[in-house]
Structures are given as structure tokens and as C-alpha cells.
Coordinates of C-alpha atoms in Angstrom, one line a residue:
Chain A
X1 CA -8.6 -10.8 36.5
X2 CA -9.6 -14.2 35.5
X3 CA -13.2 -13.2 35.4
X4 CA -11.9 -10.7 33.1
X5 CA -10.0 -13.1 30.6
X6 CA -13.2 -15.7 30.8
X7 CA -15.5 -12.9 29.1
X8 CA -12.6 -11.9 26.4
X9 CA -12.7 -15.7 25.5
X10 CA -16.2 -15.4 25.1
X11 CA -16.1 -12.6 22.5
X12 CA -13.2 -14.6 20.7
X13 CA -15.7 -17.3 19.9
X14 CA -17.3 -17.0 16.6
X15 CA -21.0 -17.5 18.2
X16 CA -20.6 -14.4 20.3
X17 CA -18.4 -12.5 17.6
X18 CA -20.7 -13.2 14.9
X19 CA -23.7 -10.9 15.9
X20 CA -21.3 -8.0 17.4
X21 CA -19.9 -8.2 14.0
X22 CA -23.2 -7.5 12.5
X23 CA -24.3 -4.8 14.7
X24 CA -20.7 -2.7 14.0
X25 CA -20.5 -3.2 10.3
X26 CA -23.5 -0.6 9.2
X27 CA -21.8 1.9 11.8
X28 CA -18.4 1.2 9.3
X29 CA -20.1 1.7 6.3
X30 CA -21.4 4.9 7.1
X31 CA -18.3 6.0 8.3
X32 CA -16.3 4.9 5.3
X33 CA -19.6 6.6 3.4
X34 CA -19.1 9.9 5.4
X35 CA -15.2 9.8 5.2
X36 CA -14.8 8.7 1.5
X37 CA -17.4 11.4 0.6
X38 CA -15.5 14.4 2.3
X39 CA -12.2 13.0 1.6
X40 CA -13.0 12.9 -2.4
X41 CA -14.4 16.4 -2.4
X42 CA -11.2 17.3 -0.6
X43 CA -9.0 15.5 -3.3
X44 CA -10.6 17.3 -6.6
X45 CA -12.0 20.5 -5.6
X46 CA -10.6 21.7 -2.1
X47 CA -6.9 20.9 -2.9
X48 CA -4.8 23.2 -4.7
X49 CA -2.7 22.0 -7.5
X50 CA 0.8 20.7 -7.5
X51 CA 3.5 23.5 -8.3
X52 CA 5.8 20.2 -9.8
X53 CA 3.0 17.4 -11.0
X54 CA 0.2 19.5 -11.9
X55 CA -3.1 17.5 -11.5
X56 CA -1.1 14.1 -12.0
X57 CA -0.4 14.5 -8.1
X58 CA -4.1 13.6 -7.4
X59 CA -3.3 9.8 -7.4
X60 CA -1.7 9.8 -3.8
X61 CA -5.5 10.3 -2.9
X62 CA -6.1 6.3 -3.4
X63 CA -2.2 5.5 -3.7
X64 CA -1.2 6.0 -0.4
X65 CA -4.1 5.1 1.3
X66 CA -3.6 2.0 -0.5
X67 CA -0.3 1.6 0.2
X68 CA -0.5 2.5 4.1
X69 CA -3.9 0.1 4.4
X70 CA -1.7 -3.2 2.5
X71 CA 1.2 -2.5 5.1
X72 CA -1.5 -2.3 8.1
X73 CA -3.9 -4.9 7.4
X74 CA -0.8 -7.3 7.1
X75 CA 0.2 -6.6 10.6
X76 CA -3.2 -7.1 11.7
X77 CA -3.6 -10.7 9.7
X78 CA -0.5 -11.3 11.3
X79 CA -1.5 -10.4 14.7
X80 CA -4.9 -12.8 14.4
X81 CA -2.5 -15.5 12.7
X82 CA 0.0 -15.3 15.8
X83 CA -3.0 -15.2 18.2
X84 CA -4.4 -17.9 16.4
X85 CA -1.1 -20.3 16.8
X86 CA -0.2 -19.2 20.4
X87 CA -3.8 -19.6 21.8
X88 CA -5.5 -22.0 19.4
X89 CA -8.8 -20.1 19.0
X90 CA -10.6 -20.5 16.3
X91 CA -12.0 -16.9 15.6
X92 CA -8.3 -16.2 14.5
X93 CA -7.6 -17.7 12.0
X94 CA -11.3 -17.3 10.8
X95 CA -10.1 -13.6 11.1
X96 CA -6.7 -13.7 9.5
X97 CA -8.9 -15.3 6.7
X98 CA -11.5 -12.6 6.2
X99 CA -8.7 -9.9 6.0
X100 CA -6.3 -11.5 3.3
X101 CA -8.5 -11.0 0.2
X102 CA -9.0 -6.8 1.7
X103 CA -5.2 -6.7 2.2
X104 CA -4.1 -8.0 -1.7
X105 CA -7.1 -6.1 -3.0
X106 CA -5.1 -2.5 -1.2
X107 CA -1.7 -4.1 -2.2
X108 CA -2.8 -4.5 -5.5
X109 CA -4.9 -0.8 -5.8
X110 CA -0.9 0.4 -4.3
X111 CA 0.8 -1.1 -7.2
X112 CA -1.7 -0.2 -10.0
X113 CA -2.1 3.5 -9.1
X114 CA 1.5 4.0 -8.4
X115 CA 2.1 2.6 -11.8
X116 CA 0.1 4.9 -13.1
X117 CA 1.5 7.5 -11.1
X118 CA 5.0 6.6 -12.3
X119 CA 4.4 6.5 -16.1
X120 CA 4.2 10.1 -16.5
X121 CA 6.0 11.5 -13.3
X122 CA 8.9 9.3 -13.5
X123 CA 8.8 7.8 -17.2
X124 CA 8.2 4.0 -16.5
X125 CA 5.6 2.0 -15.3
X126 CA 7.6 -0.2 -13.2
X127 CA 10.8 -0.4 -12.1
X128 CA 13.1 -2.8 -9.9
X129 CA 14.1 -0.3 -7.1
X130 CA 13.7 -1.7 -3.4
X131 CA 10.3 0.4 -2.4
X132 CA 8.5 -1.1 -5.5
X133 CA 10.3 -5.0 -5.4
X134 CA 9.2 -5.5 -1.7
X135 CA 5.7 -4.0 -2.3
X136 CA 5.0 -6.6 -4.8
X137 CA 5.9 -8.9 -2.5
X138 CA 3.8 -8.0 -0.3
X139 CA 1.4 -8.6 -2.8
X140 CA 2.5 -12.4 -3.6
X141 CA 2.8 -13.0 0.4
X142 CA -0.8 -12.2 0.6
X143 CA -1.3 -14.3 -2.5
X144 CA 0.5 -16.8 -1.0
X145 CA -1.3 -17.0 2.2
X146 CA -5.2 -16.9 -0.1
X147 CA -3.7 -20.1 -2.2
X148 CA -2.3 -21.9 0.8
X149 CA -5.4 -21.6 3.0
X150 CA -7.5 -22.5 -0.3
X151 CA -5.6 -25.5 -0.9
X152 CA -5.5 -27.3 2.3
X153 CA -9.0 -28.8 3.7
X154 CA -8.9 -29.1 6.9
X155 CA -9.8 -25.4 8.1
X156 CA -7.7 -25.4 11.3
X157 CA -4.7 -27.0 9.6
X158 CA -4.7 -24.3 7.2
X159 CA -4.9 -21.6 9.9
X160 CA -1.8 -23.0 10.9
X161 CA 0.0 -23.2 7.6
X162 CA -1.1 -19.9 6.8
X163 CA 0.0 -18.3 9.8
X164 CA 3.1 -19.7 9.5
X165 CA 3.5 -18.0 6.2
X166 CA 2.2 -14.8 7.9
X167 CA 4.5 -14.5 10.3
X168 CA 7.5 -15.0 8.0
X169 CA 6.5 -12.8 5.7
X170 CA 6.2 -9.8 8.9
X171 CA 9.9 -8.8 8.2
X172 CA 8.8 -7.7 4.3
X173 CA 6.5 -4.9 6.4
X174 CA 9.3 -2.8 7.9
X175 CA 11.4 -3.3 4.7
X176 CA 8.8 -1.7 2.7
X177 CA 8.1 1.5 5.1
X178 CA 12.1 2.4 5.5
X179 CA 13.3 1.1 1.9
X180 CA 13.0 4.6 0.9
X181 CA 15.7 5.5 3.7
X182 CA 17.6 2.4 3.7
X183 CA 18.8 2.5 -0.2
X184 CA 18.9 4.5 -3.0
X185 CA 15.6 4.2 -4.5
X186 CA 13.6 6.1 -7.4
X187 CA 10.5 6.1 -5.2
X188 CA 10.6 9.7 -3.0
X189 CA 10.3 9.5 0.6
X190 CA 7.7 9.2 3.3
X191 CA 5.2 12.3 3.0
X192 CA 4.5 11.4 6.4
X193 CA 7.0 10.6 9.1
X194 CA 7.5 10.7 13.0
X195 CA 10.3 12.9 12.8
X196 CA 9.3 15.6 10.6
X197 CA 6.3 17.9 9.4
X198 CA 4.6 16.8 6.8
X199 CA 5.8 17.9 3.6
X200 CA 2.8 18.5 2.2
X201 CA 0.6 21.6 1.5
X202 CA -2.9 21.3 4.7
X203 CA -5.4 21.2 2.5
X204 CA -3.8 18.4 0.5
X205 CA -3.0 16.5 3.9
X206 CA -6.3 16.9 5.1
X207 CA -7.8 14.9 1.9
X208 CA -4.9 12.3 2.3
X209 CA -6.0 11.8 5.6
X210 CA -9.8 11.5 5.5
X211 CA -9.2 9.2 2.1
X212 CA -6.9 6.7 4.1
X213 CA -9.5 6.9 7.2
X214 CA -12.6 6.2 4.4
X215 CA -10.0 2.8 3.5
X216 CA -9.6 1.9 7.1
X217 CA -13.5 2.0 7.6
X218 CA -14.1 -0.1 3.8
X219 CA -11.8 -2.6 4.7
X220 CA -13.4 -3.4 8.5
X221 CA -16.3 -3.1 7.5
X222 CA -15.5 -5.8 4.0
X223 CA -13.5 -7.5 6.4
X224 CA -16.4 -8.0 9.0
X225 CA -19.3 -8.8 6.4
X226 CA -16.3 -11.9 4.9
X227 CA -16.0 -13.0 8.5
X228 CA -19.3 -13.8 9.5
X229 CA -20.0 -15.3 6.4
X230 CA -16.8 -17.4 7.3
X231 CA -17.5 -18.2 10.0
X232 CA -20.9 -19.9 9.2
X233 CA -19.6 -22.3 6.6
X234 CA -17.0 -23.6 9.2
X235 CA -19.9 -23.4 12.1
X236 CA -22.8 -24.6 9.7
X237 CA -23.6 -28.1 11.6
X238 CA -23.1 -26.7 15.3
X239 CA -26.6 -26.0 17.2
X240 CA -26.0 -22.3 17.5
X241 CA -26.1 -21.5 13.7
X242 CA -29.2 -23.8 13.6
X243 CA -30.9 -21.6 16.0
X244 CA -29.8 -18.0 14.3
X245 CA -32.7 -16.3 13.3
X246 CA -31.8 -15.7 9.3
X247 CA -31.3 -19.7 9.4
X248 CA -34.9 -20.2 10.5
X249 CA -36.8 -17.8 8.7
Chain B
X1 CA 6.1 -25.6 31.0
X2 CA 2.5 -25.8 29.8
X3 CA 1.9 -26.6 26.2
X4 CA 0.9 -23.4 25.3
X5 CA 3.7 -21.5 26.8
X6 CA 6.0 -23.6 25.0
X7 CA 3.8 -22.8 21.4
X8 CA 4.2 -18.7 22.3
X9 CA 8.4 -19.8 22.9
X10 CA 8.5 -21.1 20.0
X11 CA 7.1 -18.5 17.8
X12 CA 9.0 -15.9 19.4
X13 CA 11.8 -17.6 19.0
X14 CA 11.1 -18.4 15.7
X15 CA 10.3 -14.7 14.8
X16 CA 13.6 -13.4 16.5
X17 CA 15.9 -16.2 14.6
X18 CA 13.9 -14.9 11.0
X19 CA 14.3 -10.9 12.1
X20 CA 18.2 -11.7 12.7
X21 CA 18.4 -13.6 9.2
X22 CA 16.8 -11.3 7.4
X23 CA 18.8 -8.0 9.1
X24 CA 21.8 -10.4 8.2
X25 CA 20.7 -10.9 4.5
X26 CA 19.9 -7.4 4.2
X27 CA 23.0 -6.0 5.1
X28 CA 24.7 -8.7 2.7
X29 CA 22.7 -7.3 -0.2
X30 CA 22.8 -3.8 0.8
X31 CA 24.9 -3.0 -2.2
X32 CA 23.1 -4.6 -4.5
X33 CA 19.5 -3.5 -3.7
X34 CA 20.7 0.7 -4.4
X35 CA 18.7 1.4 -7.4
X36 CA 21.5 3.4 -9.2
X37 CA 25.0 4.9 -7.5
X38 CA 25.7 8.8 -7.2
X39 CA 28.5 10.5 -9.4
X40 CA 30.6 10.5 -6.4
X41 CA 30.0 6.7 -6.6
X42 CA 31.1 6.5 -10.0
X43 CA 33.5 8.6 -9.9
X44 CA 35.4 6.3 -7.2
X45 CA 35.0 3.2 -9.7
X46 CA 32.2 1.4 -7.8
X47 CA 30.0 1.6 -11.8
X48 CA 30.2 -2.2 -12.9
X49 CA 32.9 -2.5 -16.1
X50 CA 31.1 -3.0 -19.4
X51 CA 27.7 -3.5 -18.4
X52 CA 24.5 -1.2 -18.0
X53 CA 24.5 0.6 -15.0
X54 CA 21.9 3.7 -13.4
X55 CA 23.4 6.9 -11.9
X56 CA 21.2 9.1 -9.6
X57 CA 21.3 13.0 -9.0
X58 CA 20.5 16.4 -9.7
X59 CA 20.4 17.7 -13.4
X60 CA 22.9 20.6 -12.6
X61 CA 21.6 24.3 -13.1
X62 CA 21.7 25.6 -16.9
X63 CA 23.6 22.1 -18.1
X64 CA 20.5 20.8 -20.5
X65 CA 21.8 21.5 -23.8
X66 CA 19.2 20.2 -26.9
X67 CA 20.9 18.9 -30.2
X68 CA 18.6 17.9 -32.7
X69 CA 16.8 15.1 -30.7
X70 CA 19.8 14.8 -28.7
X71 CA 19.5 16.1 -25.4
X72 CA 23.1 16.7 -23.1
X73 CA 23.0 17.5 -19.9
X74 CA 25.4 16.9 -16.3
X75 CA 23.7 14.8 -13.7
X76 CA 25.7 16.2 -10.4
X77 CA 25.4 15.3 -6.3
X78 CA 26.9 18.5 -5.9
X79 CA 30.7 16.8 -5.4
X80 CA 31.1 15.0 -8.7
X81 CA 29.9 15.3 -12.1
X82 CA 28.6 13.2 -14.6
X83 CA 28.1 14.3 -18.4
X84 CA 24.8 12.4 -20.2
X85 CA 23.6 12.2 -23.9
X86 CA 20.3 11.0 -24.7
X87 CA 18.1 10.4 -26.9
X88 CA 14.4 9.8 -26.9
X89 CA 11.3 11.1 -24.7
X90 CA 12.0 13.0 -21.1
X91 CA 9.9 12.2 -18.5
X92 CA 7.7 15.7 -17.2
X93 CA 9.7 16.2 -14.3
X94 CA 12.8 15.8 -16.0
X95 CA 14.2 19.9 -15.2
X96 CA 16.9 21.4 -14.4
X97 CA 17.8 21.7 -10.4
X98 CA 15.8 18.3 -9.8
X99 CA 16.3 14.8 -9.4
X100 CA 17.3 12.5 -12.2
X101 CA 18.2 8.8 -12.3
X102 CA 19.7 7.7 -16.2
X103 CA 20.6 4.0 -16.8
X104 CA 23.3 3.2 -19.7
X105 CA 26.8 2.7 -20.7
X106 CA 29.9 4.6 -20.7
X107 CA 30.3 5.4 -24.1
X108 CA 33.4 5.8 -26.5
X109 CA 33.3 9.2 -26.0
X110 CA 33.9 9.1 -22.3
X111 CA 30.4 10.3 -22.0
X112 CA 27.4 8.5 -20.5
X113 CA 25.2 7.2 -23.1
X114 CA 22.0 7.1 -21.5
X115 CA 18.9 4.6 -22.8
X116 CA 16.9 5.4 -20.6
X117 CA 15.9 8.4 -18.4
X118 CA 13.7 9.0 -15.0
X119 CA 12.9 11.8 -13.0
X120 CA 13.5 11.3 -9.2
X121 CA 10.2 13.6 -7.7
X122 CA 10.4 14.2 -4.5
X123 CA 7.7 13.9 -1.5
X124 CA 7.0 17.7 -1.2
X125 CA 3.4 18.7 -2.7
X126 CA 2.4 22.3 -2.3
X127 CA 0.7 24.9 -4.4
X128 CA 3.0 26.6 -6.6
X129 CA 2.2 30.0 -4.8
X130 CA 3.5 28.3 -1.6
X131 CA 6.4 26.9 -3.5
X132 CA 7.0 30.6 -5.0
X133 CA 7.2 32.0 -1.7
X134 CA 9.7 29.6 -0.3
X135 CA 11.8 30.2 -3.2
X136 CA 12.1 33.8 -2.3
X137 CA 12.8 33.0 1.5
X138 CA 15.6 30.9 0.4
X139 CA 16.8 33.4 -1.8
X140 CA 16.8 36.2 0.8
X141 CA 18.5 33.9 3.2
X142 CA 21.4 33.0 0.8
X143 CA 21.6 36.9 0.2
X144 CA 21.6 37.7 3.7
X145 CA 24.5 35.2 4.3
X146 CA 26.7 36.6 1.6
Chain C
X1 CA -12.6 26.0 -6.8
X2 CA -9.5 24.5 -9.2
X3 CA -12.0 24.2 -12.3
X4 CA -12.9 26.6 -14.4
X5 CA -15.3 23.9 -16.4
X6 CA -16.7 20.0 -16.1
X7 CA -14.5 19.5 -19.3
X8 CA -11.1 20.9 -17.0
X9 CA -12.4 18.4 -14.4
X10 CA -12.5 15.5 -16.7
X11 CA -9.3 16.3 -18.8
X12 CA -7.0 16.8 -15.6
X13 CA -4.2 18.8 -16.6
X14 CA -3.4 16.4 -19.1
X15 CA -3.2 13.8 -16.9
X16 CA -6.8 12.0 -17.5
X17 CA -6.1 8.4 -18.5
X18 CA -3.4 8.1 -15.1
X19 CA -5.6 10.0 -12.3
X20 CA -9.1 8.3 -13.7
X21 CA -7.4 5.3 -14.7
X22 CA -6.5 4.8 -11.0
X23 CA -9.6 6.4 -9.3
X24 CA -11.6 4.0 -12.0
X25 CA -9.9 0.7 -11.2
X26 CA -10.0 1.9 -7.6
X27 CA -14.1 2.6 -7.0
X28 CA -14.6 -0.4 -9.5
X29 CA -12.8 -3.0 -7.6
X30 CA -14.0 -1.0 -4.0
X31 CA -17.4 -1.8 -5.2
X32 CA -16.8 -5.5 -6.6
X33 CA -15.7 -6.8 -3.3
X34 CA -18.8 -5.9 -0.8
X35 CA -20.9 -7.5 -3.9
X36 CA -18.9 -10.7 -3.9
X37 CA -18.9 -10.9 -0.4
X38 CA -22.4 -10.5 0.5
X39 CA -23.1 -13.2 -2.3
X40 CA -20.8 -15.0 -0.2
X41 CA -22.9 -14.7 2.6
X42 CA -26.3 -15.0 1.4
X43 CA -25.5 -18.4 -0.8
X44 CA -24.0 -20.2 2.9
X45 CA -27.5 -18.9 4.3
X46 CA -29.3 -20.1 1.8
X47 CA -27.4 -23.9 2.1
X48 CA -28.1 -23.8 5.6
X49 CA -31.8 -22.8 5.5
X50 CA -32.2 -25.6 3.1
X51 CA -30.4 -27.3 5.1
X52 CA -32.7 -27.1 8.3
X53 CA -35.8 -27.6 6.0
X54 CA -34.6 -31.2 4.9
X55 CA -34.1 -31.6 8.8
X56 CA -37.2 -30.6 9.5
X57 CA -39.1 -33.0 7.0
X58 CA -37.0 -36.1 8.5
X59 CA -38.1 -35.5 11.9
X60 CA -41.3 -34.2 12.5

């Protein structure tokens, strides 16, 4: 048991992470390649067109993808950032770090194509309902959490402040996933929920799908890449970075 | 207690003391965070007196009535009825038997002079073969029935 | 096949500025961010090899 915990220490330290991170990412690139590639072909030329919206529909290809990967990755920085303040490793918050600029980046791609979505479906860019208000708040908390790292110098005590903010900002999550059930809100309901069938024609599904799986695969993989590169700058006078072999060459 | 027990106490006690507030806060707003009320809402009085408000429902069956650019129509939750005027561009999905949400004022006329108007789409997406054939499904059930 | 002809594709149903408008901004940004982030990486590798070559030329 304790042998067991020693050696999952030892891959939360940023010198044994950092080249198991650079063996995985090609793997996630080539999936996200592989994904992103079947998943588009399924979006314009396999799925059938919309018997309400036409081709307008083809946005929840990237929107909820989007949407789903800024709700995820939040729960994942927050996981790191709680692991970070309970444990007090540093990969954590070296982690929570790497993912924040991937999560606003989905957050933001959420906001943008649903705005586009809701010009010509709906008949306004924007509007205040409850589904749309805590989505850009999502945005800002990632925002937030970027600025507030950014502006404090000493790297663990920003881990700390950030994950504060992380934490707090956890309730927004469920808020945004049931705001569509909770109130009366001009944004339609899940297409995809645990208690129902999908409401969605297969082919269409299956593109969704493969599209949000092509995201997941991008934003490990960005993720990753930002957190070795992180993790050197806040390693760069320790022996073990001195002795890496793309330091030496 | 070891220092790091205490730190995990503490954040899980601070995460259940910010879950309660918010669930508190929540239900405190719940009225206020409805994007528009139904016709049965407004119907009961709960539409705020003299300022803008947004009503939400279906555009009732063979109620869209053009006038010039004036468009009338009866947004409905099946229980109560509201009469709309309008004027300006509709939205795509703005048709008959779908969703609608209009935001204005009561006018002098008794009727609901809308400035603006969306269409509420909902999350179904099928072919419209697909969508034909579960139109005559429901048909022949509601036939069937009678 | 939903297209009948590479102009169909492109115009949409009528919905062209909103569906490449998002797919645009979408692969545009998707593509930005690896860029950034590899320049991220190869200008702290570049410090630190620099780094280890001052080193070096102190101690011998």
C-alpha cells in the first residue's frame, strides 16, 4: 500500500512527469488528428439536414463540444487546484496552470459559436437568460484565475490563490449544466442526458460525438505541451533540467 | 490532527459552507433568474406593472395574422392566452406550433405590444423525413384515441 | 451526400457567415494556441541552454 503511494508521488513530481508527458502528447495529437478528421466529415457530408434549422444546425458540431470541454476542463483545474492545496505538490498547481488558458479558449469558442448560432435561430446575439449569464461566467472565472496567477510572483503562492478562486467558482459548473431545467430559459435543453435518449437523429450524434472526443484529445494534448514548458521555467535552476538532454544539446 | 488533514478539513468544509450558500442564494433568486413568465403566469398578475417584461410559449395553431408590417399572433401554454402585435423582423424559427419568447409592454389596447421577438428551438435535431414520419405516428395515435 | 455542388457547400443553406463564422474562428484559434505554446517552450529551452553555456565558460 505505502509502496504503492511512494511511486504515485513519484509521477506527481514534475521531473518524472515531464518526460511521460512528452512520450503521451504525439499519441494525443494523432488521436485528436484521427477524431477531428472523421468527426468533420461526419458534420458536413454524412449528416442529414435539420427538418427545423436547415444547415444553421451544423454549429452544435464545435458548440457543444465547446461548451461540454469548458464545463470539463474546469472540473479537472479544479481537481489539480484542490489536490494542489490538500497535498502541497507542486505538479498541481503547475497543472491547474497549463489547463486554464485551454479551458477560456473552449469557454470562449462556447460563447462565440452559440452567438452565432442564436442570431439567426433565435433572433439575438446574446441574451441575459440563466444558461448564457453563468456560461460567461465561466468565462471570467477562468479569466480570473489566468490574471490572478499572472499577477502574483511567487509561483506557489499563486497556486494557492488561484485555487482558491477555483474552488469557489466549482458551484458555477452544476449551475450551467441544469440552468436549462432549473428556470425558464431561451436556451433549449440538454441534447444529451442520463435520463433520456438522445434527441438527436444517429448520424448527427455520431459526429457530435467524435467532434467533442477530437476536443478532449486537443486540449490534453495543448494542455500537456503548456505543462512541460511550465514546468521548466519554475524548475530551470534545479540539477535535473540541467542534465535533460534538449538543455545540453 | 496532522497538518495536512486539518488543510483537506478545511477545504471541505469550506466547499460545503459555499455549496449551501449558493443553493441558499439560488433559491432566493429563483424568481428573478426565469428568463420570461408563461401566459398562465401572466395571467395570475405575477407580469411586473408598467415596465418591460418577456412572456414565453407556443405561437398557437393558425393565430399569425400579417397586417401590413404588423404581424398578430397568440402566444399560448396551452391554459392561458396571450394576444401579441409586432412589428419588425421574425426570427426563422418563429412558426406557428413552436416556441416563442416576446419581451414588451402591455399596451393601451390591452394587447401585448411586443419590441422584440425570439424563437424558443428546441433540442430535437432530425432529418425532416424522420420528423415527417413522427408527425404521422402522432397523428394516427390521436386518431386512434378518438 | 447533402451537396449537390462546392458552391451549396460553401453557401450553407443560407447560413454561411454563422456556420463558417464559427467553424473559422474555431480552427483559427485551435491552431493559434499549439503555435503559442510550443514558442512557449522552445524560447525557455533556448534561456536555459544559454544558460548552461555561460556555466560552462565560468567553470571549465
Amino acid at each position: 500500500m505505502s509502496n504503492r503511494l511512494i511511486s504515485w508521488f513519484k509521477y506527481a513530481s514534475p521531473q518524472s512527469f515531464y518526460p511521460l508527458a512528452g512520450r503521451m502528447i504525439p499519441w494525443f495529437w494523432a488521436l485528436a488528428a484521427v477524431f477531428g478528421a472523421v468527426g468533420l466529415w461526419i458534420s458536413f457530408f454524412v449528416a442529414p439536414t435539420d427538418f427545423q434549422q436547415g444547415e444553421g444546425y451544423r454549429i452544435i458540431f464545435i458548440h457543444v463540444p465547446a461548451a461540454w470541454l469548458s464545463m470539463f476542463l474546469y472540473l479537472i483545474m479544479a481537481t489539480w487546484a484542490g489536490l494542489g492545496l490538500a497535498l502541497n505538490t507542486r505538479l498541481s498547481g503547475m497543472m491547474a496552470q497549463a489547463i486554464a488558458p485551454t479551458g477560456a479558449l473552449m469557454a470562449f469558442l462556447s460563447l462565440w459559436t452559440g452567438a452565432l448560432w442564436g442570431k439567426p435561430m433565435w433572433g439575438a446575439w446574446w441574451v441575459w437568460d440563466a444558461r448564457l449569464t453563468s456560461a460567461l461566467i465561466l468565462f471570467f472565472l477562468y479569466i480570473g484565475f489566468i490574471a490572478l496567477q499572472a499577477a502574483i510572483d511567487d509561483a506557489r503562492r499563486a497556486d494557492k490563490a488561484g485555487a482558491i478562486l477555483v474552488l469557489v467558482g466549482v458551484v458555477n459548473v452544476p449551475i450551467i449544466y441544469f440552468s436549462v431545467k432549473w428556470w425558464n430559459t431561451l436556451h433549449q435543453g440538454s441534447t444529451i442526458n442520463l435520463a433520456k435518449a438522445p434527441s438527436m437523429a444517429t448520424t448527427m450524434l455520431w459526429g457530435m460525438l467524435l467532434m467533442a472526443l477530437a476536443f478532449w484529445m486537443y486540449s490534453i494534448a495543448v494542455a500537456l505541451t503548456r505543462v512541460r514548458a511550465i514546468i521548466l521555467e519554475r524548475e530551470a535552476h534545479t540539477e535535473w533540467v540541467k542534465a535533460l538532454d534538449e538543455v545540453k544539446t | 490532527m496532522k497538518p495536512r488533514h486539518k488543510r483537506i478539513a478545511l477545504i471541505v468544509g469550506g466547499l460545503a459552507a459555499i455549496g449551501i450558500a449558493s443553493t441558499l442564494v439560488f433559491q432566493a433568486l429563483d424568481s428573478n433568474v426565469a428568463f420570461f413568465i408563461t401566459p398562465t403566469e401572466f395571467t395570475e398578475g405575477k407580469a411586473p406593472q408598467g415596465k418591460a417584461f418577456r412572456v414565453g410559449g407556443m405561437v398557437r395553431e393558425g393565430s399569425i395574422r400579417r397586417d401590413n408590417l404588423t404581424v398578430h399572433f397568440v402566444i399560448t401554454d396551452t391554459v392561458k392566452e396571450v394576444p401579441v402585435t409586432y412589428t419588425g423582423i421574425l426570427p426563422d424559427l418563429f412558426k406557428e406550433g413552436k416556441g416563442a419568447v416576446v419581451q414588451g409592454k402591455i399596451g393601451a389596447d390591452g394587447l401585448f405590444n411586443a419590441t422584440e421577438v425570439l424563437a424558443k428551438h428546441d433540442e430535437n435535431y432530425m432529418p425532416p423525413h424522420a420528423q415527417h414520419a413522427i408527425d404521422q405516428a402522432q397523428s394516427t395515435a390521436k386518431t386512434l384515441k378518438q | 451526400m447533402n451537396w449537390g455542388s462546392p458552391a451549396e457547400f460553401f453557401a450553407m443553406g443560407g447560413y454561411a457567415l454563422y456556420v463558417w463564422g464559427s467553424f473559422g474562428v474555431c480552427a483559427v484559434l485551435m491552431i493559434m494556441e499549439p503555435i503559442l505554446v510550443g514558442k512557449r517552450q522552445s524560447s525557455i529551452l533556448r534561456i536555459l541552454r544559454r544558460e548552461r553555456q555561460a556555466e560552462i565558460l565560468e567553470n571549465p
